[in-house]
Coordinates of C-alpha atoms and ligand atoms in Angstrom, one line a residue:
X112 CA 167.2 -73.6 28.4
X113 CA 168.5 -75.6 25.4
X114 CA 167.8 -78.9 26.0
X115 CA 170.2 -82.1 24.4
X116 CA 169.8 -85.7 24.1
X117 CA 173.6 -86.4 25.1
X118 CA 176.2 -84.0 26.1
X119 CA 180.0 -84.8 25.3
X120 CA 182.0 -82.5 27.9
X121 CA 185.5 -82.8 25.9
X122 CA 185.9 -82.6 22.4
X123 CA 188.9 -84.8 21.9
X124 CA 189.3 -88.3 20.1
X125 CA 187.0 -89.9 23.0
X126 CA 184.0 -87.0 22.5
X127 CA 184.4 -86.5 18.6
X128 CA 184.6 -90.6 18.1
X129 CA 181.1 -91.2 20.8
X130 CA 179.1 -88.6 19.2
X131 CA 179.6 -89.9 15.4
X132 CA 178.9 -93.4 16.5
X133 CA 175.8 -92.1 18.3
X134 CA 175.3 -89.7 15.2
X135 CA 174.7 -93.2 12.6
X136 CA 172.1 -94.6 15.7
X137 CA 170.4 -91.9 15.1
X138 CA 170.7 -89.2 17.9
X139 CA 170.7 -85.7 16.8
X140 CA 170.7 -83.7 19.7
X141 CA 174.2 -84.2 20.9
X142 CA 176.5 -81.7 22.0
X143 CA 179.7 -81.4 22.0
X144 CA 181.8 -79.2 24.6
X145 CA 185.1 -78.1 24.8
X146 CA 187.1 -75.3 26.8
X147 CA 189.7 -75.0 24.6
X148 CA 189.3 -72.8 20.8
X149 CA 189.5 -75.6 19.3
X150 CA 188.9 -79.2 19.2
X151 CA 190.8 -82.4 18.4
X152 CA 192.3 -82.1 23.2
X153 CA 195.3 -84.0 22.1
X154 CA 195.4 -84.1 18.6
X155 CA 197.0 -80.9 18.2
X156 CA 199.0 -78.9 15.7
X157 CA 200.0 -75.3 16.3
X158 CA 201.0 -73.1 13.6
X159 CA 204.7 -71.2 14.3
X160 CA 205.5 -69.0 10.9
X161 CA 204.6 -70.3 8.1
X162 CA 204.4 -74.1 9.5
X163 CA 203.2 -75.7 12.3
X164 CA 204.2 -78.9 14.4
X165 CA 202.0 -81.5 15.5
X166 CA 202.7 -81.2 19.0
X167 CA 200.1 -83.4 20.8
X168 CA 199.8 -87.2 19.5
X169 CA 202.4 -87.1 16.2
X170 CA 201.0 -90.7 14.9
X171 CA 198.4 -93.7 15.5
X172 CA 198.7 -97.5 15.2
X173 CA 196.1 -99.9 14.4
X174 CA 195.4 -102.8 16.4
X175 CA 191.7 -103.6 16.2
X176 CA 189.7 -104.0 12.7
X177 CA 186.9 -101.6 14.4
X178 CA 189.8 -98.5 13.7
X179 CA 191.4 -100.1 10.6
X180 CA 187.6 -99.8 8.9
X181 CA 187.9 -96.4 9.6
X182 CA 191.3 -96.2 8.7
X183 CA 190.6 -97.1 5.3
X184 CA 187.8 -94.2 5.1
X185 CA 190.2 -92.1 5.8
X186 CA 192.8 -92.8 3.4
X187 CA 190.5 -93.4 0.6
X188 CA 189.1 -89.3 1.6
X189 CA 192.9 -88.4 1.9
X190 CA 192.9 -87.3 5.6
X191 CA 195.1 -89.6 6.8
X192 CA 198.3 -90.9 5.4
X193 CA 200.9 -93.6 5.5
X194 CA 204.4 -91.7 7.2
X195 CA 206.7 -94.3 8.3
X196 CA 207.1 -98.3 9.4
X197 CA 206.5 -101.5 7.2
X198 CA 205.5 -104.2 10.2
X199 CA 203.0 -102.1 12.8
X200 CA 202.3 -98.3 10.0
X201 CA 202.0 -95.7 11.5
X202 CA 199.7 -93.1 10.1
X203 CA 199.3 -89.3 10.3
X204 CA 196.9 -87.0 9.3
X205 CA 198.5 -85.4 5.5
X206 CA 197.8 -81.6 7.7
X207 CA 198.0 -82.0 11.2
X208 CA 196.5 -84.1 13.5
X209 CA 194.0 -81.4 14.4
X210 CA 192.9 -80.8 10.7
X211 CA 191.7 -85.1 11.0
X212 CA 189.8 -83.6 14.5
X213 CA 188.4 -81.1 12.3
X214 CA 187.2 -83.0 9.9
X215 CA 185.6 -85.9 11.9
X216 CA 183.8 -83.0 13.9
X217 CA 182.1 -81.1 11.1
X218 CA 178.6 -81.1 11.3
X219 CA 178.2 -81.3 15.3
X220 CA 176.7 -78.9 17.3
X221 CA 179.7 -77.8 19.0
X222 CA 180.1 -74.7 22.3
X223 CA 184.1 -74.1 22.1
X224 CA 185.5 -71.4 24.8
X225 CA 183.7 -73.1 27.3
X226 CA 184.3 -74.9 30.9
X227 CA 182.1 -77.2 32.1
X228 CA 183.1 -76.6 35.9
X229 CA 179.1 -77.7 37.8
X230 CA 177.0 -80.8 36.7
X231 CA 173.8 -81.2 38.4
X232 CA 170.7 -83.4 38.8
X233 CA 167.1 -81.7 38.3
X234 CA 164.0 -83.6 38.0
X235 CA 165.3 -86.3 35.6
X236 CA 168.0 -83.8 33.8
X237 CA 171.2 -83.3 33.7
X238 CA 171.7 -79.8 34.5
X239 CA 175.5 -78.7 32.8
X240 CA 176.8 -75.0 34.0
X241 CA 180.1 -73.3 32.5
X242 CA 182.7 -71.0 33.1
X243 CA 180.8 -68.6 31.6
X244 CA 177.4 -68.8 33.4
X245 CA 175.9 -70.5 30.6
X246 CA 173.4 -73.5 31.8
X247 CA 171.5 -76.0 29.7
X248 CA 170.2 -79.5 30.2
X249 CA 171.1 -82.6 29.0
X250 CA 169.3 -86.4 28.9
X251 CA 172.9 -87.9 29.4
X252 CA 176.2 -86.8 29.5
X253 CA 179.4 -88.2 28.1
X254 CA 183.0 -86.9 30.3
X255 CA 186.6 -87.5 27.9
X256 CA 188.5 -85.2 29.9
X257 CA 191.5 -86.5 31.0
X258 CA 190.5 -88.1 34.2
X259 CA 192.1 -85.5 37.3
X260 CA 189.7 -83.3 35.7
X261 CA 186.8 -85.7 35.8
X262 CA 187.6 -86.5 39.4
X263 CA 187.5 -82.3 40.5
X264 CA 184.3 -82.0 38.2
X265 CA 182.8 -84.5 40.6
X266 CA 184.1 -83.6 43.3
X267 CA 182.5 -80.1 42.5
X268 CA 179.2 -81.1 41.7
X269 CA 176.2 -82.7 43.4
X270 CA 176.5 -85.7 42.2
X271 CA 175.7 -89.4 43.9
X272 CA 178.8 -91.3 42.8
X273 CA 179.5 -94.4 44.9
X274 CA 182.7 -93.7 46.8
X275 CA 184.4 -97.0 44.8
X276 CA 184.0 -95.7 41.6
X277 CA 185.5 -92.5 43.0
X278 CA 188.8 -94.6 43.8
X279 CA 188.6 -96.5 40.5
X280 CA 188.4 -92.9 39.1
X281 CA 191.7 -91.5 41.5
X282 CA 193.5 -95.1 40.9
X283 CA 194.1 -93.9 37.3
X284 CA 197.4 -91.3 36.6
X285 CA 198.7 -89.5 34.1
X286 CA 202.2 -87.8 33.5
X287 CA 202.8 -84.2 32.0
X288 CA 204.5 -84.3 28.8
X289 CA 207.7 -81.3 28.0
X290 CA 207.2 -80.5 24.0
X291 CA 210.1 -77.9 22.5
X292 CA 209.0 -76.6 19.4
X293 CA 212.1 -74.9 17.4
X294 CA 211.6 -73.1 14.0
X295 CA 214.9 -73.3 12.0
X296 CA 216.1 -71.0 9.2
X297 CA 217.8 -73.6 7.0
X298 CA 217.2 -78.1 6.9
X299 CA 217.8 -79.9 9.3
X300 CA 220.2 -83.6 9.2
X301 CA 217.3 -85.7 10.8
X302 CA 216.2 -89.3 8.5
X303 CA 213.8 -89.0 5.3
X304 CA 210.7 -89.6 7.2
X305 CA 211.8 -87.3 9.6
X306 CA 211.7 -88.8 12.9
X307 CA 214.2 -90.0 15.0
X308 CA 212.8 -92.5 18.1
X309 CA 216.2 -95.4 18.8
X310 CA 218.8 -94.3 20.9
X311 CA 218.1 -90.5 22.2
X312 CA 220.0 -89.7 24.9
X313 CA 217.9 -90.3 28.5
X314 CA 214.7 -88.5 28.8
X315 CA 214.0 -87.6 25.5
X316 CA 211.1 -89.8 23.6
X317 CA 211.4 -88.3 20.3
X318 CA 212.5 -85.6 17.8
X319 CA 210.1 -84.6 14.8
X320 CA 210.6 -82.3 11.8
X321 CA 207.5 -81.5 10.3
X322 CA 208.8 -80.1 6.8
X323 CA 210.3 -83.8 6.9
X324 CA 207.1 -84.8 8.1
X325 CA 205.3 -83.1 5.5
X326 CA 202.8 -80.9 7.2
X327 CA 204.6 -78.0 7.3
X328 CA 206.8 -75.4 4.7
X329 CA 209.1 -74.3 7.0
X330 CA 211.7 -76.2 8.8
X331 CA 209.2 -77.0 12.2
X332 CA 211.2 -79.3 14.7
X333 CA 209.8 -81.2 18.1
X334 CA 211.4 -82.6 20.7
X335 CA 209.3 -85.1 23.1
X336 CA 210.5 -85.5 26.2
X337 CA 209.6 -88.7 27.9
X338 CA 207.2 -88.5 31.1
X339 CA 209.2 -89.5 33.6
X340 CA 211.9 -86.8 32.3
X341 CA 208.5 -84.5 32.1
X342 CA 207.5 -85.2 35.3
X343 CA 210.9 -85.0 37.5
X344 CA 211.3 -81.4 35.8
X345 CA 208.4 -80.5 35.7
X346 CA 207.9 -76.4 36.6
X347 CA 211.0 -75.5 36.8
X348 CA 212.5 -72.6 34.2
X349 CA 215.4 -74.3 32.8
X350 CA 214.0 -77.2 30.9
X351 CA 214.5 -75.7 27.2
X352 CA 217.9 -75.4 28.1
X353 CA 218.3 -79.3 29.5
X354 CA 216.5 -80.3 26.3
X355 CA 218.7 -78.5 24.0
X356 CA 221.7 -79.7 25.4
X357 CA 220.3 -82.7 24.8
X358 CA 219.6 -82.3 21.2
X359 CA 222.4 -80.6 20.9
X360 CA 223.9 -83.4 18.6
X361 CA 220.8 -83.9 16.4
X362 CA 220.4 -80.2 15.8
X363 CA 222.1 -77.1 15.1
X364 CA 220.6 -74.4 17.7
X365 CA 222.9 -71.9 16.5
X366 CA 220.5 -71.7 13.1
X367 CA 216.8 -70.9 15.2
X368 CA 214.9 -68.1 14.2
X369 CA 212.1 -69.6 17.4
X370 CA 211.6 -71.2 20.5
X371 CA 208.7 -72.2 22.5
X372 CA 207.9 -75.0 25.1
X373 CA 204.3 -76.3 25.1
X374 CA 204.1 -78.7 28.4
X375 CA 200.6 -80.8 28.9
X376 CA 199.7 -81.5 32.4
X377 CA 198.1 -84.7 31.2
X378 CA 199.9 -86.2 28.3
X379 CA 199.6 -89.8 28.9
X380 CA 198.3 -91.8 31.6
X381 CA 201.1 -94.9 33.2
X382 CA 198.3 -96.0 35.2
X383 CA 194.8 -97.1 33.4
X384 CA 191.9 -99.3 34.2
X385 CA 190.8 -102.1 32.2
X386 CA 187.2 -101.0 31.4
X387 CA 186.6 -99.2 28.5
X388 CA 184.2 -96.6 30.2
X389 CA 183.0 -95.8 33.7
X390 CA 178.8 -95.8 34.4
X391 CA 178.9 -92.8 37.0
X392 CA 176.2 -93.2 38.8
X393 CA 175.2 -97.1 37.3
X394 CA 172.0 -95.1 36.1
X395 CA 173.7 -95.5 32.7
X396 CA 172.9 -92.2 31.6
X397 CA 176.9 -90.5 33.4
X398 CA 179.1 -92.1 31.7
X399 CA 183.0 -91.6 31.9
X400 CA 185.8 -92.3 29.3
X401 CA 189.2 -91.5 27.3
X402 CA 192.4 -93.0 26.4
X403 CA 193.2 -94.0 29.8
X404 CA 189.9 -96.4 29.4
X405 CA 191.2 -99.4 27.9
X406 CA 189.5 -103.0 26.9
X407 CA 189.8 -106.1 29.1
X408 CA 191.7 -107.4 26.2
X409 CA 193.6 -104.5 24.4
X410 CA 197.2 -105.9 23.7
X411 CA 199.2 -102.7 23.6
X412 CA 198.1 -102.0 27.0
X413 CA 198.8 -98.0 26.9
X414 CA 196.8 -94.8 26.9
X415 CA 197.1 -93.8 22.5
X416 CA 194.8 -92.2 19.9
X417 CA 193.2 -95.9 19.1
X418 CA 192.5 -96.6 23.5
X419 CA 190.6 -92.8 22.8
X420 CA 188.9 -94.0 19.5
X421 CA 187.6 -98.0 21.2
X422 CA 186.7 -96.0 24.5
X423 CA 184.5 -93.2 22.8
X424 CA 183.0 -96.2 20.7
X425 CA 182.2 -98.3 23.8
X426 CA 180.5 -96.0 26.2
X427 CA 178.6 -94.4 23.1
X428 CA 177.0 -98.0 23.1
X429 CA 176.7 -97.9 26.3
X430 CA 174.9 -95.0 26.3
X431 CA 172.8 -95.3 23.5
X432 CA 169.3 -94.9 23.9
Ligands
FAD726 C1 203.1 -84.8 23.5 C2 202.1 -85.9 23.2 C3 202.3 -87.0 21.8 C4 201.6 -88.3 22.2 N1 201.9 -89.0 21.1 C5 201.3 -89.9 20.1 C6 201.4 -90.3 19.8 O1 202.2 -90.3 18.5 N2 200.3 -91.8 19.0 C7 199.7 -91.9 20.2 O2 198.5 -92.6 19.5 N3 199.1 -91.7 20.9 C8 199.8 -89.8 21.2 N4 199.5 -89.5 22.5 C9 198.2 -89.9 23.0 C10 196.6 -89.6 22.7 O3 197.1 -87.7 22.0 C11 195.6 -89.5 23.2 O4 195.9 -90.8 23.9 C12 194.2 -88.9 22.8 O5 194.1 -88.1 21.8 C13 193.5 -88.6 23.6 O6 192.2 -88.1 23.6 P1 191.4 -88.1 24.6 O7 189.9 -87.6 23.8 O8 191.0 -88.9 25.6 O9 191.7 -87.1 25.5 P2 191.9 -85.2 25.1 O10 192.7 -85.3 23.6 O11 192.6 -85.2 26.2 O12 190.3 -84.5 25.0 C14 189.3 -84.3 26.3 C15 189.6 -82.6 25.7 O13 188.4 -82.2 27.0 C16 188.8 -80.9 27.3 N5 188.0 -80.5 28.8 C17 188.8 -81.0 29.8 N6 187.7 -80.0 30.7 C18 187.5 -79.6 30.3 C19 186.3 -79.2 30.9 N7 186.2 -79.0 31.9 N8 185.1 -78.2 30.2 C20 185.1 -78.8 28.2 N9 186.2 -79.4 28.1 C21 186.7 -79.6 28.4 C22 190.1 -80.5 27.2 O14 190.1 -79.3 26.1 C23 190.6 -81.8 25.5 O15 190.2 -81.1 24.4 C24 200.1 -88.2 22.5 C25 199.5 -87.6 23.8 C26 200.5 -86.5 24.2 C27 200.2 -85.2 24.9

């Protein structure tokens, strides 16, 4: 049975950032596991014809010196660029947000299409079991998936997580988000940066033209609905129709070649906790982190790229040997 120093469940930004910090601290038997076919989680980019669309996070902002230091490095490497906003710069990945996740996770031992379904405590180790029946041992475990999925995993595992800690986990709540992805034949009339987030119809958060965002050859446009609207219409089959109706004054839907709908069940947390990670068993060996875990002094107060980054970093520091 393979044996790791640490297994990080979830190769989104929190998991990848934790892995990078642990590596810097000298750990070399790190395993990143993800149930998906790619790393990145909600840093997600979809190919559409000869183009692509970021259908998860579209940009990120920077409030801390820690992220700023990495941002300087990523800018120098040509991985990200300033997209728009002068007072509060919005950065985006030059080749799509998922590409940034791939660049950041390069060189790590990564197991994809592996959903961890149970964790057992055995002889001072953790034994992890995935949905393919694969098992391995790990001294420590960091869980970075959206918290409702952590709660489920804890329910399916025989671990000593105190009731109070489970209560804290269950207090975190996520909202869904619907994203419509449209392939147009001709250029849109959206502004130069390709994004609109002001004065939109009720329920609509943002429209992004990915050709104008400079990550797509074809004209691929995404419409992001708000968490509240997405929750109210969750699971309904008329969502795409409503979305197009609302966006009709911005886009010419007679010009579309294709359309697809992405439904994020856990998009952004609307109830977070003010602690950058949780030590689940009090032993310092099984820890939960991710974008819903905010530092006490977090000035934005909401789940986002930077909160995932900081949570991953702080959890890794806590887990260090
Ligand atoms: C539509 C949308 C728009 C957004 N826009 C922005 C934005 O513009 N700016 C911004 O700052 N933030 C934005 N966000 C939020 C941002 O994307 C997230 O805060 C951040 O990417 C979360 O990172 P994470 O590592 O905490 O979680 P995730 O990225 O969700 O990573 C968790 C990973 O765990 C994996 N996983 C889950 N369960 C298991 C299991 N049992 N076994 C193995 N793997 C598992 C998942 O596949 C996933 O890859 C947006 C999010 C969405 C969905």
